Amino acid sequence: MFDYPVMLTVDTNGTVMVTFTDVPETITFGADEDEALLQAVDALETGLSFYVDARVPLPVASAPAEGQKTVRPSALECAKLGVYQAMVEQGVKKAELARRLGWHMPQVNRLFDLHHASRLDQIEAAAHVLGKDVLVSVA
C-alpha cells in the first residue's frame, strides 16, 4: 500500500543517491546501495510527514518498473498513514477524530507524528472509529 519505487543513482563521489518519483521532496543517500535503502526508510517517513502536517492527501505509490526496488515506511508508520488516509478520504478532521475517541488534541497530534512511538492499540482505536481495521502480517 505504501511501497514507493525508488531511483538509485551512483554519485560522482561513489555514494548512492535515492530519490522517489512519487514523493519528490524525499532525497537521501548512503555509502552503498544497502545503506542508501536503509536511509531511504527514514527519509520517506519524513517526506510523507510533510503531507500529514499540511493535511493534504498522501501521494499514491506508482507501480515499480520491472526489477525496480521499493521502500515503505516502518510497520507502525504504515498503520498511522493508513488511519490518516482514511481520515482524508472521509473528510474527518483531527478535532472530529479527537471527539469520536474522547481524546485531547495533543493525543491525536502525537498519533500522526511519524517519529513518535504510538501504541498500536491507539492506532487501532482511531481506525475503528473510522470504520477501519488494522491488519498485521509477517511475510
Short mmCIF file of N, CA, C and O in Angstrom, two decimals:
data_model
loop_
_atom_site.label_atom_id
_atom_site.label_comp_id
_atom_site.label_asym_id
_atom_site.label_seq_id
_atom_site.Cartn_x
_atom_site.Cartn_y
_atom_site.Cartn_z
N MET A 1 0.82 -1.19 0.00
CA MET A 1 0.00 0.00 0.00
C MET A 1 0.87 1.26 0.00
O MET A 1 0.58 2.20 -0.71
N PHE A 2 1.93 1.26 0.79
CA PHE A 2 2.83 2.41 0.85
C PHE A 2 4.21 2.01 0.35
O PHE A 2 5.22 2.51 0.84
N ASP A 3 4.28 1.13 -0.63
CA ASP A 3 5.54 0.72 -1.25
C ASP A 3 5.85 1.69 -2.39
O ASP A 3 5.23 1.63 -3.45
N TYR A 4 6.79 2.58 -2.15
CA TYR A 4 7.14 3.60 -3.14
C TYR A 4 8.39 3.18 -3.92
O TYR A 4 9.42 2.87 -3.31
N PRO A 5 8.32 3.18 -5.26
CA PRO A 5 9.51 2.85 -6.07
C PRO A 5 10.60 3.90 -5.87
O PRO A 5 10.31 5.09 -5.68
N VAL A 6 11.84 3.44 -5.87
CA VAL A 6 12.97 4.34 -5.71
C VAL A 6 13.86 4.31 -6.94
O VAL A 6 13.90 3.33 -7.67
N MET A 7 14.54 5.43 -7.15
CA MET A 7 15.56 5.50 -8.18
C MET A 7 16.89 5.60 -7.46
O MET A 7 17.06 6.46 -6.59
N LEU A 8 17.80 4.71 -7.80
CA LEU A 8 19.13 4.68 -7.19
C LEU A 8 20.13 5.19 -8.22
O LEU A 8 20.21 4.68 -9.33
N THR A 9 20.91 6.20 -7.82
CA THR A 9 21.88 6.81 -8.72
C THR A 9 23.22 6.89 -8.00
O THR A 9 23.30 7.42 -6.89
N VAL A 10 24.26 6.38 -8.65
CA VAL A 10 25.61 6.48 -8.07
C VAL A 10 26.13 7.88 -8.36
O VAL A 10 26.18 8.31 -9.51
N ASP A 11 26.47 8.59 -7.28
CA ASP A 11 27.01 9.95 -7.42
C ASP A 11 28.46 9.89 -7.87
O ASP A 11 29.11 8.84 -7.83
N THR A 12 28.99 11.04 -8.23
CA THR A 12 30.39 11.12 -8.69
C THR A 12 31.38 10.76 -7.60
O THR A 12 32.50 10.35 -7.89
N ASN A 13 30.96 10.90 -6.32
CA ASN A 13 31.86 10.55 -5.22
C ASN A 13 31.70 9.11 -4.76
O ASN A 13 32.27 8.70 -3.75
N GLY A 14 30.89 8.32 -5.49
CA GLY A 14 30.73 6.91 -5.18
C GLY A 14 29.57 6.58 -4.26
O GLY A 14 29.24 5.40 -4.08
N THR A 15 28.96 7.59 -3.65
CA THR A 15 27.79 7.31 -2.81
C THR A 15 26.58 7.03 -3.69
O THR A 15 26.59 7.33 -4.88
N VAL A 16 25.55 6.44 -3.10
CA VAL A 16 24.34 6.13 -3.84
C VAL A 16 23.22 7.06 -3.37
O VAL A 16 22.90 7.11 -2.18
N MET A 17 22.66 7.81 -4.33
CA MET A 17 21.56 8.71 -4.03
C MET A 17 20.24 8.00 -4.29
O MET A 17 20.10 7.25 -5.26
N VAL A 18 19.28 8.24 -3.38
CA VAL A 18 17.94 7.65 -3.52
C VAL A 18 16.94 8.79 -3.70
O VAL A 18 16.93 9.74 -2.92
N THR A 19 16.12 8.68 -4.74
CA THR A 19 15.03 9.62 -4.95
C THR A 19 13.74 8.85 -5.17
O THR A 19 13.77 7.67 -5.54
N PHE A 20 12.64 9.53 -4.91
CA PHE A 20 11.31 8.95 -5.06
C PHE A 20 10.53 9.80 -6.06
O PHE A 20 10.30 10.98 -5.80
N THR A 21 10.10 9.21 -7.15
CA THR A 21 9.31 9.95 -8.13
C THR A 21 7.99 10.43 -7.53
O THR A 21 7.56 11.55 -7.77
N ASP A 22 7.37 9.59 -6.72
CA ASP A 22 6.05 9.90 -6.17
C ASP A 22 6.10 10.86 -4.98
O ASP A 22 5.10 11.46 -4.63
N VAL A 23 7.27 10.96 -4.35
CA VAL A 23 7.46 11.87 -3.20
C VAL A 23 8.72 12.67 -3.51
O VAL A 23 9.79 12.41 -2.96
N PRO A 24 8.61 13.65 -4.43
CA PRO A 24 9.81 14.32 -4.95
C PRO A 24 10.63 15.08 -3.91
O PRO A 24 11.82 15.31 -4.13
N GLU A 25 10.03 15.45 -2.78
CA GLU A 25 10.80 16.16 -1.75
C GLU A 25 11.69 15.23 -0.94
O GLU A 25 12.42 15.69 -0.07
N THR A 26 11.64 13.95 -1.22
CA THR A 26 12.40 12.96 -0.46
C THR A 26 13.65 12.54 -1.23
O THR A 26 13.56 11.91 -2.28
N ILE A 27 14.79 12.89 -0.67
CA ILE A 27 16.08 12.54 -1.27
C ILE A 27 17.02 12.16 -0.13
O ILE A 27 17.04 12.82 0.91
N THR A 28 17.77 11.09 -0.32
CA THR A 28 18.76 10.70 0.67
C THR A 28 19.89 9.98 -0.04
O THR A 28 19.87 9.82 -1.26
N PHE A 29 20.86 9.52 0.72
CA PHE A 29 21.99 8.80 0.13
C PHE A 29 22.60 7.87 1.15
O PHE A 29 22.30 7.94 2.34
N GLY A 30 23.48 7.02 0.67
CA GLY A 30 24.24 6.13 1.54
C GLY A 30 25.57 5.80 0.89
O GLY A 30 25.77 6.05 -0.30
N ALA A 31 26.45 5.21 1.67
CA ALA A 31 27.77 4.85 1.17
C ALA A 31 27.69 3.79 0.08
O ALA A 31 28.52 3.74 -0.82
N ASP A 32 26.68 2.91 0.18
CA ASP A 32 26.45 1.89 -0.84
C ASP A 32 24.93 1.70 -0.95
O ASP A 32 24.14 2.35 -0.27
N GLU A 33 24.51 0.80 -1.82
CA GLU A 33 23.07 0.61 -2.06
C GLU A 33 22.32 0.17 -0.81
O GLU A 33 21.24 0.69 -0.52
N ASP A 34 22.89 -0.75 -0.05
CA ASP A 34 22.21 -1.23 1.16
C ASP A 34 22.00 -0.10 2.17
O ASP A 34 20.92 0.05 2.73
N GLU A 35 23.04 0.69 2.40
CA GLU A 35 22.90 1.80 3.34
C GLU A 35 21.93 2.85 2.81
O GLU A 35 21.13 3.41 3.56
N ALA A 36 21.98 3.10 1.51
CA ALA A 36 21.07 4.09 0.91
C ALA A 36 19.62 3.66 1.09
O ALA A 36 18.75 4.47 1.42
N LEU A 37 19.33 2.38 0.89
CA LEU A 37 17.96 1.89 1.06
C LEU A 37 17.52 1.94 2.52
O LEU A 37 16.36 2.21 2.82
N LEU A 38 18.45 1.70 3.42
CA LEU A 38 18.14 1.80 4.84
C LEU A 38 17.82 3.26 5.21
O LEU A 38 16.84 3.53 5.91
N GLN A 39 18.61 4.18 4.71
CA GLN A 39 18.37 5.61 4.95
C GLN A 39 17.07 6.06 4.29
O GLN A 39 16.41 6.99 4.77
N ALA A 40 16.70 5.41 3.21
CA ALA A 40 15.50 5.80 2.46
C ALA A 40 14.22 5.62 3.27
O ALA A 40 13.25 6.36 3.08
N VAL A 41 14.19 4.66 4.20
CA VAL A 41 13.00 4.46 5.03
C VAL A 41 12.74 5.70 5.87
O VAL A 41 11.63 6.24 5.87
N ASP A 42 13.76 6.17 6.57
CA ASP A 42 13.60 7.37 7.39
C ASP A 42 13.28 8.59 6.54
O ASP A 42 12.43 9.41 6.90
N ALA A 43 13.94 8.70 5.40
CA ALA A 43 13.69 9.85 4.51
C ALA A 43 12.25 9.82 3.99
O ALA A 43 11.60 10.86 3.92
N LEU A 44 11.76 8.64 3.65
CA LEU A 44 10.38 8.53 3.17
C LEU A 44 9.39 8.92 4.27
O LEU A 44 8.43 9.64 4.02
N GLU A 45 9.63 8.44 5.49
CA GLU A 45 8.76 8.81 6.60
C GLU A 45 8.74 10.33 6.81
O GLU A 45 7.69 10.92 7.02
N THR A 46 9.90 10.94 6.70
CA THR A 46 9.98 12.39 6.84
C THR A 46 9.24 13.07 5.70
O THR A 46 8.46 14.01 5.92
N GLY A 47 9.46 12.60 4.48
CA GLY A 47 8.77 13.19 3.32
C GLY A 47 7.25 13.07 3.42
O GLY A 47 6.52 14.03 3.16
N LEU A 48 6.77 11.92 3.84
CA LEU A 48 5.32 11.73 3.98
C LEU A 48 4.76 12.54 5.13
O LEU A 48 3.59 12.95 5.11
N SER A 49 5.58 12.80 6.16
CA SER A 49 5.11 13.61 7.28
C SER A 49 4.79 15.04 6.83
O SER A 49 3.93 15.69 7.42
N PHE A 50 5.44 15.52 5.76
CA PHE A 50 5.12 16.85 5.24
C PHE A 50 3.67 16.89 4.77
O PHE A 50 2.98 17.89 4.95
N TYR A 51 3.22 15.81 4.14
CA TYR A 51 1.84 15.74 3.65
C TYR A 51 0.86 15.71 4.83
O TYR A 51 -0.18 16.37 4.79
N VAL A 52 1.20 14.95 5.86
CA VAL A 52 0.35 14.86 7.05
C VAL A 52 0.28 16.22 7.73
O VAL A 52 -0.81 16.70 8.09
N ASP A 53 1.43 16.86 7.89
CA ASP A 53 1.47 18.17 8.54
C ASP A 53 0.67 19.21 7.75
O ASP A 53 0.03 20.09 8.34
N ALA A 54 0.70 19.12 6.43
CA ALA A 54 -0.03 20.06 5.57
C ALA A 54 -1.50 19.67 5.42
O ALA A 54 -2.28 20.40 4.81
N ARG A 55 -1.86 18.50 5.97
CA ARG A 55 -3.23 17.99 5.91
C ARG A 55 -3.73 17.85 4.48
O ARG A 55 -4.84 18.26 4.13
N VAL A 56 -2.87 17.28 3.64
CA VAL A 56 -3.22 17.02 2.24
C VAL A 56 -3.13 15.51 1.99
O VAL A 56 -2.47 14.79 2.75
N PRO A 57 -3.78 15.01 0.93
CA PRO A 57 -3.72 13.57 0.65
C PRO A 57 -2.29 13.09 0.42
O PRO A 57 -1.45 13.82 -0.11
N LEU A 58 -2.05 11.86 0.82
CA LEU A 58 -0.75 11.25 0.59
C LEU A 58 -0.58 10.94 -0.89
O LEU A 58 -1.54 10.61 -1.58
N PRO A 59 0.65 11.01 -1.40
CA PRO A 59 0.87 10.64 -2.80
C PRO A 59 0.64 9.15 -2.99
O PRO A 59 0.98 8.33 -2.13
N VAL A 60 0.04 8.82 -4.11
CA VAL A 60 -0.21 7.41 -4.44
C VAL A 60 1.09 6.81 -4.97
O VAL A 60 1.76 7.41 -5.81
N ALA A 61 1.43 5.64 -4.46
CA ALA A 61 2.65 4.97 -4.92
C ALA A 61 2.40 4.37 -6.30
O ALA A 61 1.43 3.64 -6.50
N SER A 62 3.27 4.71 -7.24
CA SER A 62 3.14 4.16 -8.59
C SER A 62 3.67 2.72 -8.61
O SER A 62 4.39 2.30 -7.70
N ALA A 63 3.31 2.00 -9.63
CA ALA A 63 3.79 0.63 -9.79
C ALA A 63 5.27 0.67 -10.16
O ALA A 63 5.67 1.46 -11.01
N PRO A 64 6.08 -0.17 -9.51
CA PRO A 64 7.50 -0.18 -9.85
C PRO A 64 7.75 -0.80 -11.23
O PRO A 64 7.00 -1.69 -11.66
N ALA A 65 8.78 -0.34 -11.88
CA ALA A 65 9.20 -0.94 -13.14
C ALA A 65 9.79 -2.31 -12.84
O ALA A 65 10.13 -2.63 -11.68
N GLU A 66 9.91 -3.11 -13.85
CA GLU A 66 10.49 -4.45 -13.71
C GLU A 66 11.85 -4.36 -13.02
O GLU A 66 12.74 -3.65 -13.47
N GLY A 67 11.98 -5.03 -11.87
CA GLY A 67 13.23 -5.06 -11.13
C GLY A 67 13.52 -3.83 -10.28
O GLY A 67 14.56 -3.78 -9.62
N GLN A 68 12.64 -2.85 -10.29
CA GLN A 68 12.86 -1.63 -9.51
C GLN A 68 12.57 -1.89 -8.04
O GLN A 68 11.58 -2.52 -7.69
N LYS A 69 13.43 -1.42 -7.18
CA LYS A 69 13.26 -1.60 -5.74
C LYS A 69 12.22 -0.62 -5.21
O LYS A 69 12.00 0.45 -5.79
N THR A 70 11.59 -1.02 -4.11
CA THR A 70 10.62 -0.15 -3.44
C THR A 70 11.01 0.00 -1.98
O THR A 70 11.74 -0.84 -1.43
N VAL A 71 10.52 1.06 -1.37
CA VAL A 71 10.75 1.31 0.05
C VAL A 71 9.41 1.65 0.66
O VAL A 71 8.59 2.33 0.04
N ARG A 72 9.20 1.17 1.88
CA ARG A 72 7.97 1.51 2.61
C ARG A 72 8.35 1.97 4.00
O ARG A 72 9.39 1.59 4.53
N PRO A 73 7.49 2.79 4.61
CA PRO A 73 7.73 3.19 6.00
C PRO A 73 7.68 1.96 6.91
O PRO A 73 7.20 0.89 6.51
N SER A 74 8.12 2.12 8.14
CA SER A 74 8.06 1.02 9.10
C SER A 74 6.59 0.63 9.32
O SER A 74 5.67 1.38 8.99
N ALA A 75 6.36 -0.53 9.90
CA ALA A 75 5.01 -1.05 10.08
C ALA A 75 4.13 -0.10 10.89
O ALA A 75 2.98 0.15 10.54
N LEU A 76 4.67 0.44 11.98
CA LEU A 76 3.89 1.36 12.81
C LEU A 76 3.50 2.61 12.03
O LEU A 76 2.35 3.06 12.09
N GLU A 77 4.43 3.14 11.26
CA GLU A 77 4.15 4.33 10.47
C GLU A 77 3.16 4.02 9.36
O GLU A 77 2.32 4.85 9.03
N CYS A 78 3.22 2.83 8.78
CA CYS A 78 2.22 2.44 7.76
C CYS A 78 0.83 2.42 8.37
O CYS A 78 -0.14 2.86 7.74
N ALA A 79 0.71 1.93 9.59
CA ALA A 79 -0.59 1.91 10.27
C ALA A 79 -1.09 3.33 10.50
O ALA A 79 -2.26 3.64 10.27
N LYS A 80 -0.20 4.21 10.95
CA LYS A 80 -0.57 5.61 11.17
C LYS A 80 -1.01 6.26 9.86
O LYS A 80 -2.01 6.98 9.81
N LEU A 81 -0.25 6.01 8.80
CA LEU A 81 -0.57 6.59 7.50
C LEU A 81 -1.90 6.06 6.97
O LEU A 81 -2.66 6.79 6.33
N GLY A 82 -2.18 4.79 7.25
CA GLY A 82 -3.46 4.22 6.83
C GLY A 82 -4.63 4.91 7.52
O GLY A 82 -5.66 5.19 6.89
N VAL A 83 -4.49 5.19 8.81
CA VAL A 83 -5.53 5.91 9.54
C VAL A 83 -5.65 7.33 8.99
O VAL A 83 -6.76 7.83 8.76
N TYR A 84 -4.52 7.98 8.76
CA TYR A 84 -4.54 9.34 8.20
C TYR A 84 -5.24 9.34 6.85
O TYR A 84 -6.10 10.19 6.57
N GLN A 85 -4.91 8.38 6.01
CA GLN A 85 -5.51 8.31 4.68
C GLN A 85 -7.03 8.10 4.78
O GLN A 85 -7.79 8.72 4.03
N ALA A 86 -7.47 7.27 5.71
CA ALA A 86 -8.91 7.06 5.92
C ALA A 86 -9.58 8.36 6.35
O ALA A 86 -10.69 8.69 5.90
N MET A 87 -8.92 9.13 7.21
CA MET A 87 -9.47 10.43 7.63
C MET A 87 -9.64 11.36 6.44
O MET A 87 -10.69 11.99 6.29
N VAL A 88 -8.62 11.44 5.60
CA VAL A 88 -8.67 12.32 4.43
C VAL A 88 -9.80 11.88 3.50
O VAL A 88 -10.59 12.70 3.04
N GLU A 89 -9.89 10.59 3.24
CA GLU A 89 -10.92 10.07 2.33
C GLU A 89 -12.32 10.34 2.86
O GLU A 89 -13.24 10.58 2.09
N GLN A 90 -12.49 10.30 4.18
CA GLN A 90 -13.81 10.51 4.78
C GLN A 90 -14.07 11.98 5.14
O GLN A 90 -15.16 12.32 5.60
N GLY A 91 -13.09 12.84 4.95
CA GLY A 91 -13.25 14.25 5.29
C GLY A 91 -13.32 14.51 6.79
O GLY A 91 -13.90 15.50 7.23
N VAL A 92 -12.71 13.63 7.59
CA VAL A 92 -12.71 13.78 9.04
C VAL A 92 -11.49 14.59 9.45
O VAL A 92 -10.37 14.27 9.07
N LYS A 93 -11.72 15.64 10.22
CA LYS A 93 -10.63 16.48 10.74
C LYS A 93 -10.13 15.91 12.07
O LYS A 93 -10.79 15.11 12.72
N LYS A 94 -8.95 16.37 12.47
CA LYS A 94 -8.36 15.90 13.73
C LYS A 94 -9.28 16.16 14.92
O LYS A 94 -9.40 15.33 15.81
N ALA A 95 -9.92 17.32 14.95
CA ALA A 95 -10.81 17.66 16.06
C ALA A 95 -11.98 16.67 16.14
O ALA A 95 -12.38 16.26 17.23
N GLU A 96 -12.49 16.28 14.99
CA GLU A 96 -13.60 15.31 14.97
C GLU A 96 -13.11 13.93 15.43
O GLU A 96 -13.80 13.24 16.17
N LEU A 97 -11.92 13.56 15.02
CA LEU A 97 -11.36 12.28 15.46
C LEU A 97 -11.17 12.30 16.98
O LEU A 97 -11.51 11.32 17.66
N ALA A 98 -10.66 13.40 17.51
CA ALA A 98 -10.48 13.53 18.96
C ALA A 98 -11.83 13.39 19.68
O ALA A 98 -11.93 12.71 20.71
N ARG A 99 -12.86 14.02 19.14
CA ARG A 99 -14.19 13.93 19.74
C ARG A 99 -14.70 12.49 19.74
O ARG A 99 -15.18 11.98 20.75
N ARG A 100 -14.54 11.81 18.60
CA ARG A 100 -15.01 10.42 18.49
C ARG A 100 -14.27 9.49 19.46
O ARG A 100 -14.85 8.54 19.97
N LEU A 101 -13.00 9.77 19.67
CA LEU A 101 -12.19 8.92 20.55
C LEU A 101 -12.27 9.33 22.02
O LEU A 101 -11.86 8.57 22.90
N GLY A 102 -12.75 10.54 22.28
CA GLY A 102 -12.75 11.05 23.65
C GLY A 102 -11.35 11.41 24.11
O GLY A 102 -11.03 11.29 25.30
N TRP A 103 -10.50 11.83 23.17
CA TRP A 103 -9.12 12.18 23.46
C TRP A 103 -8.94 13.70 23.42
O TRP A 103 -9.73 14.41 22.84
N HIS A 104 -7.83 14.15 23.99
CA HIS A 104 -7.43 15.54 23.86
C HIS A 104 -6.63 15.69 22.57
O HIS A 104 -6.02 14.73 22.08
N MET A 105 -6.60 16.90 22.01
CA MET A 105 -5.90 17.13 20.74
C MET A 105 -4.43 16.72 20.75
O MET A 105 -3.95 16.18 19.76
N PRO A 106 -3.67 16.95 21.84
CA PRO A 106 -2.27 16.52 21.81
C PRO A 106 -2.13 15.01 21.57
O PRO A 106 -1.17 14.57 20.93
N GLN A 107 -3.07 14.22 22.06
CA GLN A 107 -3.02 12.77 21.83
C GLN A 107 -3.19 12.46 20.35
O GLN A 107 -2.50 11.59 19.81
N VAL A 108 -4.12 13.15 19.71
CA VAL A 108 -4.34 12.94 18.28
C VAL A 108 -3.13 13.43 17.49
O VAL A 108 -2.69 12.76 16.55
N ASN A 109 -2.58 14.56 17.87
CA ASN A 109 -1.40 15.08 17.17
C ASN A 109 -0.23 14.10 17.25
O ASN A 109 0.47 13.88 16.27
N ARG A 110 -0.03 13.49 18.42
CA ARG A 110 1.06 12.51 18.57
C ARG A 110 0.79 11.27 17.72
O ARG A 110 1.72 10.66 17.20
N LEU A 111 -0.47 10.92 17.56
CA LEU A 111 -0.82 9.75 16.76
C LEU A 111 -0.32 9.90 15.32
O LEU A 111 0.08 8.93 14.70
N PHE A 112 -0.34 11.13 14.81
CA PHE A 112 0.09 11.36 13.43
C PHE A 112 1.51 11.89 13.30
O PHE A 112 1.94 12.23 12.21
N ASP A 113 2.23 11.92 14.41
CA ASP A 113 3.65 12.25 14.37
C ASP A 113 4.38 10.96 14.01
O ASP A 113 4.45 10.02 14.80
N LEU A 114 4.93 10.91 12.79
CA LEU A 114 5.54 9.67 12.30
C LEU A 114 6.83 9.31 13.03
O LEU A 114 7.34 8.21 12.85
N HIS A 115 7.34 10.20 13.86
CA HIS A 115 8.54 9.88 14.62
C HIS A 115 8.23 9.65 16.10
O HIS A 115 9.14 9.54 16.91
N HIS A 116 6.95 9.59 16.43
CA HIS A 116 6.53 9.30 17.80
C HIS A 116 6.11 7.84 17.86
O HIS A 116 5.38 7.34 17.01
N ALA A 117 6.57 7.14 18.89
CA ALA A 117 6.27 5.71 19.04
C ALA A 117 4.89 5.52 19.68
O ALA A 117 4.77 5.25 20.86
N SER A 118 3.86 5.70 18.88
CA SER A 118 2.50 5.50 19.36
C SER A 118 2.26 4.03 19.66
O SER A 118 2.93 3.15 19.10
N ARG A 119 1.31 3.78 20.52
CA ARG A 119 0.94 2.40 20.83
C ARG A 119 -0.03 1.89 19.76
O ARG A 119 -0.89 2.63 19.28
N LEU A 120 0.13 0.63 19.42
CA LEU A 120 -0.71 0.03 18.38
C LEU A 120 -2.18 0.06 18.77
O LEU A 120 -3.04 0.28 17.91
N ASP A 121 -2.50 -0.11 20.05
CA ASP A 121 -3.91 -0.09 20.45
C ASP A 121 -4.53 1.28 20.20
O ASP A 121 -5.72 1.38 19.91
N GLN A 122 -3.75 2.35 20.28
CA GLN A 122 -4.27 3.69 19.99
C GLN A 122 -4.56 3.83 18.50
O GLN A 122 -5.58 4.42 18.12
N ILE A 123 -3.68 3.30 17.68
CA ILE A 123 -3.89 3.35 16.23
C ILE A 123 -5.12 2.52 15.86
O ILE A 123 -5.95 2.93 15.04
N GLU A 124 -5.26 1.36 16.50
CA GLU A 124 -6.44 0.51 16.25
C GLU A 124 -7.72 1.22 16.65
O GLU A 124 -8.73 1.14 15.95
N ALA A 125 -7.70 1.93 17.78
CA ALA A 125 -8.89 2.66 18.24
C ALA A 125 -9.27 3.74 17.23
O ALA A 125 -10.45 3.90 16.90
N ALA A 126 -8.28 4.46 16.73
CA ALA A 126 -8.55 5.50 15.74
C ALA A 126 -9.10 4.90 14.45
O ALA A 126 -10.04 5.42 13.86
N ALA A 127 -8.52 3.79 14.03
CA ALA A 127 -9.02 3.12 12.82
C ALA A 127 -10.46 2.67 13.03
O ALA A 127 -11.31 2.83 12.14
N HIS A 128 -10.74 2.13 14.20
CA HIS A 128 -12.08 1.61 14.49
C HIS A 128 -13.15 2.69 14.39
O HIS A 128 -14.22 2.46 13.82
N VAL A 129 -12.89 3.88 14.95
CA VAL A 129 -13.90 4.94 14.88
C VAL A 129 -14.07 5.48 13.46
O VAL A 129 -15.04 6.19 13.19
N LEU A 130 -13.15 5.12 12.57
CA LEU A 130 -13.27 5.48 11.15
C LEU A 130 -13.85 4.33 10.34
O LEU A 130 -13.91 4.40 9.11
N GLY A 131 -14.23 3.25 11.03
CA GLY A 131 -14.81 2.10 10.33
C GLY A 131 -13.77 1.23 9.66
O GLY A 131 -14.07 0.49 8.73
N LYS A 132 -12.55 1.28 10.13
CA LYS A 132 -11.45 0.52 9.53
C LYS A 132 -10.85 -0.41 10.57
O LYS A 132 -11.03 -0.24 11.77
N ASP A 133 -10.10 -1.40 10.10
CA ASP A 133 -9.36 -2.32 10.95
C ASP A 133 -7.89 -2.23 10.61
O ASP A 133 -7.53 -1.97 9.46
N VAL A 134 -7.04 -2.45 11.59
CA VAL A 134 -5.60 -2.55 11.36
C VAL A 134 -5.27 -4.03 11.27
O VAL A 134 -5.56 -4.79 12.19
N LEU A 135 -4.68 -4.43 10.16
CA LEU A 135 -4.29 -5.81 9.96
C LEU A 135 -2.78 -5.90 9.95
O LEU A 135 -2.11 -5.11 9.28
N VAL A 136 -2.24 -6.85 10.68
CA VAL A 136 -0.80 -7.03 10.77
C VAL A 136 -0.45 -8.41 10.21
O VAL A 136 -1.13 -9.39 10.53
N SER A 137 0.57 -8.47 9.38
CA SER A 137 1.01 -9.77 8.88
C SER A 137 2.53 -9.78 8.83
O SER A 137 3.17 -8.73 8.73
N VAL A 138 3.08 -10.97 8.92
CA VAL A 138 4.50 -11.15 8.79
C VAL A 138 4.72 -11.98 7.53
O VAL A 138 4.15 -13.06 7.39
N ALA A 139 5.51 -11.46 6.63
CA ALA A 139 5.74 -12.16 5.36
C ALA A 139 7.17 -12.61 5.26
O ALA A 139 8.07 -12.02 5.80
#
